[in-house]
Amino acid sequence: MEPTTATTTTPAPFGVDDPRHVFGRAVAVGTATVAAVRPDQLDGPTPCSEMDVRHLLGHLVSVLDRVATLGGGEDPFAVVESADHDDWPGAWAAAAHRVQAAWTADDVLARPMALPWQQGTGADILLGYVNEVVVHTWDLAVATGQRPVWDDDVVEVALERMPALPAEDRLAMFEEISADMGLPEVGVPFAEAVPVGADAAAIDRLVAWNGRDPRWAPPRG
């Protein structure tokens, strides 16, 4: 079967330099990728070894819900992931609308926010989440045989905004930071980095830094 090619949809109407516009462009590629997942693919494996396609979709929706919760000034770690949806494109679209509503006011961009791996303004945190949306969109795409048309500018933003993490021993670092911040155990969102060449494509360098092998493909048979 030939891989499908995802297309983008129109992001929210913010200025091109606005972090909300960049985040919206990342979500747009995710929108097309989620929409192209077939029901018979939901139980298939993904590069996230602990998740099948269904649970990865649930995680992607929860990422948007965490971003919306942050914009609303609430605890993002209170978001509960669910893999129980009959309409994944609808669940994704609803979560994206919650993000847009929570981040519409300009003052949210200047609000101080903190995560175990990043601290800064709302604008900083939102741009940091571009990385997670793009990488998990890649996870979903390769797991379901899609070839999204990556937004090169968005991928470059994700590369530029990668938190300053070591290539190895990330678990110990996250445990220490989370304890210092008094946060619950939330798991490590970044696996150990995978080495790639400096001349690798931007999307390959991004996913490798997040602990994915860019050559990953679903097992045959």
Tab-separated table of N, CA, C and O in Angstrom, residues 116-160:
chain	number	residue	atom	x	y	z
A	116	PRO	N	8.360	20.636	34.337
A	116	PRO	CA	9.620	20.052	34.828
A	116	PRO	C	10.795	20.268	33.893
A	116	PRO	O	11.946	20.315	34.325
A	117	TRP	N	10.528	20.390	32.602
A	117	TRP	CA	11.613	20.509	31.629
A	117	TRP	C	11.749	21.917	31.068
A	117	TRP	O	12.624	22.173	30.248
A	118	GLN	N	10.901	22.858	31.494
A	118	GLN	CA	10.946	24.193	30.916
A	118	GLN	C	10.229	25.188	31.817
A	118	GLN	O	9.171	24.887	32.375
A	119	GLN	N	10.805	26.374	31.954
A	119	GLN	CA	10.163	27.472	32.665
A	119	GLN	C	10.271	28.729	31.808
A	119	GLN	O	11.223	28.907	31.061
A	120	GLY	N	9.282	29.591	31.899
A	120	GLY	CA	9.318	30.823	31.125
A	120	GLY	C	7.951	31.442	31.035
A	120	GLY	O	7.072	31.185	31.867
A	121	THR	N	7.758	32.259	30.031
A	121	THR	CA	6.461	32.873	29.801
A	121	THR	C	5.537	31.895	29.082
A	121	THR	O	5.970	30.845	28.592
A	122	GLY	N	4.268	32.279	28.991
A	122	GLY	CA	3.333	31.468	28.230
A	122	GLY	C	3.792	31.274	26.798
A	122	GLY	O	3.634	30.191	26.227
A	123	ALA	N	4.358	32.327	26.213
A	123	ALA	CA	4.864	32.221	24.835
A	123	ALA	C	5.960	31.167	24.744
A	123	ALA	O	5.987	30.359	23.798
A	124	ASP	N	6.869	31.141	25.719
A	124	ASP	CA	7.950	30.155	25.727
A	124	ASP	C	7.393	28.732	25.828
A	124	ASP	O	7.828	27.827	25.099
A	125	ILE	N	6.441	28.541	26.742
A	125	ILE	CA	5.877	27.211	26.960
A	125	ILE	C	5.110	26.747	25.728
A	125	ILE	O	5.204	25.581	25.313
A	126	LEU	N	4.338	27.643	25.116
A	126	LEU	CA	3.561	27.266	23.940
A	126	LEU	C	4.474	26.848	22.798
A	126	LEU	O	4.231	25.841	22.126
A	127	LEU	N	5.553	27.593	22.578
A	127	LEU	CA	6.503	27.219	21.540
A	127	LEU	C	7.198	25.902	21.883
A	127	LEU	O	7.532	25.116	20.998
A	128	GLY	N	7.423	25.652	23.176
A	128	GLY	CA	7.999	24.375	23.583
A	128	GLY	C	7.085	23.206	23.242
A	128	GLY	O	7.550	22.120	22.879
A	129	TYR	N	5.781	23.412	23.342
A	129	TYR	CA	4.832	22.349	23.021
A	129	TYR	C	4.747	22.072	21.526
A	129	TYR	O	4.194	21.046	21.111
A	130	VAL	N	5.252	22.985	20.699
A	130	VAL	CA	5.323	22.699	19.261
A	130	VAL	C	6.103	21.409	19.031
A	130	VAL	O	5.747	20.573	18.198
A	131	ASN	N	7.195	21.235	19.788
A	131	ASN	CA	8.011	20.025	19.686
A	131	ASN	C	7.172	18.780	19.925
A	131	ASN	O	7.221	17.824	19.138
A	132	GLU	N	6.381	18.780	20.988
A	132	GLU	CA	5.621	17.573	21.322
A	132	GLU	C	4.559	17.272	20.263
A	132	GLU	O	4.350	16.110	19.899
A	133	VAL	N	3.882	18.304	19.784
A	133	VAL	CA	2.867	18.079	18.757
A	133	VAL	C	3.492	17.533	17.479
A	133	VAL	O	2.991	16.562	16.890
A	134	VAL	N	4.603	18.120	17.048
A	134	VAL	CA	5.243	17.667	15.810
A	134	VAL	C	5.760	16.238	15.957
A	134	VAL	O	5.557	15.387	15.073
A	135	VAL	N	6.424	15.948	17.059
A	135	VAL	CA	7.019	14.614	17.230
A	135	VAL	C	5.944	13.540	17.317
A	135	VAL	O	6.058	12.478	16.690
A	136	HIS	N	4.874	13.796	18.066
A	136	HIS	CA	3.829	12.781	18.146
A	136	HIS	C	3.039	12.680	16.845
A	136	HIS	O	2.494	11.605	16.531
A	137	THR	N	2.960	13.760	16.083
A	137	THR	CA	2.368	13.661	14.743
A	137	THR	C	3.230	12.754	13.871
A	137	THR	O	2.715	11.924	13.102
A	138	TRP	N	4.554	12.889	13.996
A	138	TRP	CA	5.462	11.988	13.271
A	138	TRP	C	5.234	10.545	13.715
A	138	TRP	O	5.175	9.632	12.876
A	139	ASP	N	5.134	10.315	15.028
A	139	ASP	CA	4.864	8.966	15.544
A	139	ASP	C	3.632	8.375	14.872
A	139	ASP	O	3.636	7.224	14.416
A	140	LEU	N	2.560	9.169	14.850
A	140	LEU	CA	1.298	8.690	14.290
A	140	LEU	C	1.423	8.451	12.785
A	140	LEU	O	0.897	7.455	12.255
A	141	ALA	N	2.121	9.342	12.111
A	141	ALA	CA	2.260	9.221	10.657
A	141	ALA	C	3.010	7.951	10.267
A	141	ALA	O	2.545	7.180	9.411
A	142	VAL	N	4.170	7.709	10.879
A	142	VAL	CA	4.945	6.531	10.472
A	142	VAL	C	4.251	5.250	10.910
A	142	VAL	O	4.398	4.207	10.265
A	143	ALA	N	3.480	5.307	11.983
A	143	ALA	CA	2.758	4.116	12.447
A	143	ALA	C	1.620	3.751	11.516
A	143	ALA	O	1.217	2.581	11.460
A	144	THR	N	1.099	4.726	10.763
A	144	THR	CA	-0.064	4.486	9.917
A	144	THR	C	0.235	4.664	8.428
A	144	THR	O	-0.678	4.790	7.619
A	145	GLY	N	1.519	4.673	8.063
A	145	GLY	CA	1.894	4.706	6.665
A	145	GLY	C	1.638	6.010	5.956
A	145	GLY	O	1.382	6.031	4.745
A	146	GLN	N	1.718	7.115	6.693
A	146	GLN	CA	1.493	8.425	6.086
A	146	GLN	C	2.819	9.164	5.885
A	146	GLN	O	3.783	8.921	6.603
A	147	ARG	N	2.807	10.079	4.947
A	147	ARG	CA	3.955	10.942	4.697
A	147	ARG	C	3.493	12.396	4.727
A	147	ARG	O	3.233	12.999	3.679
A	148	PRO	N	3.381	12.969	5.900
A	148	PRO	CA	2.913	14.356	5.970
A	148	PRO	C	3.859	15.307	5.236
A	148	PRO	O	5.062	15.063	5.135
A	149	VAL	N	3.289	16.383	4.744
A	149	VAL	CA	4.089	17.469	4.199
A	149	VAL	C	4.451	18.355	5.393
A	149	VAL	O	3.651	19.158	5.858
A	150	TRP	N	5.653	18.162	5.920
A	150	TRP	CA	6.046	18.879	7.128
A	150	TRP	C	6.204	20.364	6.834
A	150	TRP	O	6.724	20.762	5.789
A	151	ASP	N	5.740	21.164	7.753
A	151	ASP	CA	5.916	22.613	7.681
A	151	ASP	C	7.343	22.905	8.156
A	151	ASP	O	7.627	22.844	9.354
A	152	ASP	N	8.235	23.183	7.217
A	152	ASP	CA	9.650	23.322	7.554
A	152	ASP	C	9.901	24.409	8.597
A	152	ASP	O	10.749	24.249	9.481
A	153	ASP	N	9.183	25.516	8.516
A	153	ASP	CA	9.376	26.597	9.483
A	153	ASP	C	8.995	26.150	10.884
A	153	ASP	O	9.656	26.493	11.868
A	154	VAL	N	7.930	25.373	10.984
A	154	VAL	CA	7.483	24.884	12.291
A	154	VAL	C	8.488	23.889	12.853
A	154	VAL	O	8.806	23.916	14.055
A	155	VAL	N	8.994	22.987	12.016
A	155	VAL	CA	10.000	22.021	12.471
A	155	VAL	C	11.249	22.756	12.956
A	155	VAL	O	11.842	22.381	13.979
A	156	GLU	N	11.646	23.803	12.254
A	156	GLU	CA	12.815	24.573	12.682
A	156	GLU	C	12.566	25.252	14.023
A	156	GLU	O	13.468	25.323	14.872
A	157	VAL	N	11.355	25.751	14.247
A	157	VAL	CA	11.026	26.337	15.548
A	157	VAL	C	11.146	25.277	16.637
A	157	VAL	O	11.700	25.531	17.715
A	158	ALA	N	10.640	24.079	16.367
A	158	ALA	CA	10.735	22.996	17.347
A	158	ALA	C	12.191	22.675	17.657
A	158	ALA	O	12.556	22.452	18.825
A	159	LEU	N	13.037	22.655	16.634
A	159	LEU	CA	14.465	22.398	16.850
A	159	LEU	C	15.104	23.511	17.680
A	159	LEU	O	15.898	23.241	18.590
A	160	GLU	N	14.763	24.752	17.372
A	160	GLU	CA	15.346	25.878	18.102
A	160	GLU	C	14.880	25.919	19.554
A	160	GLU	O	15.614	26.397	20.432
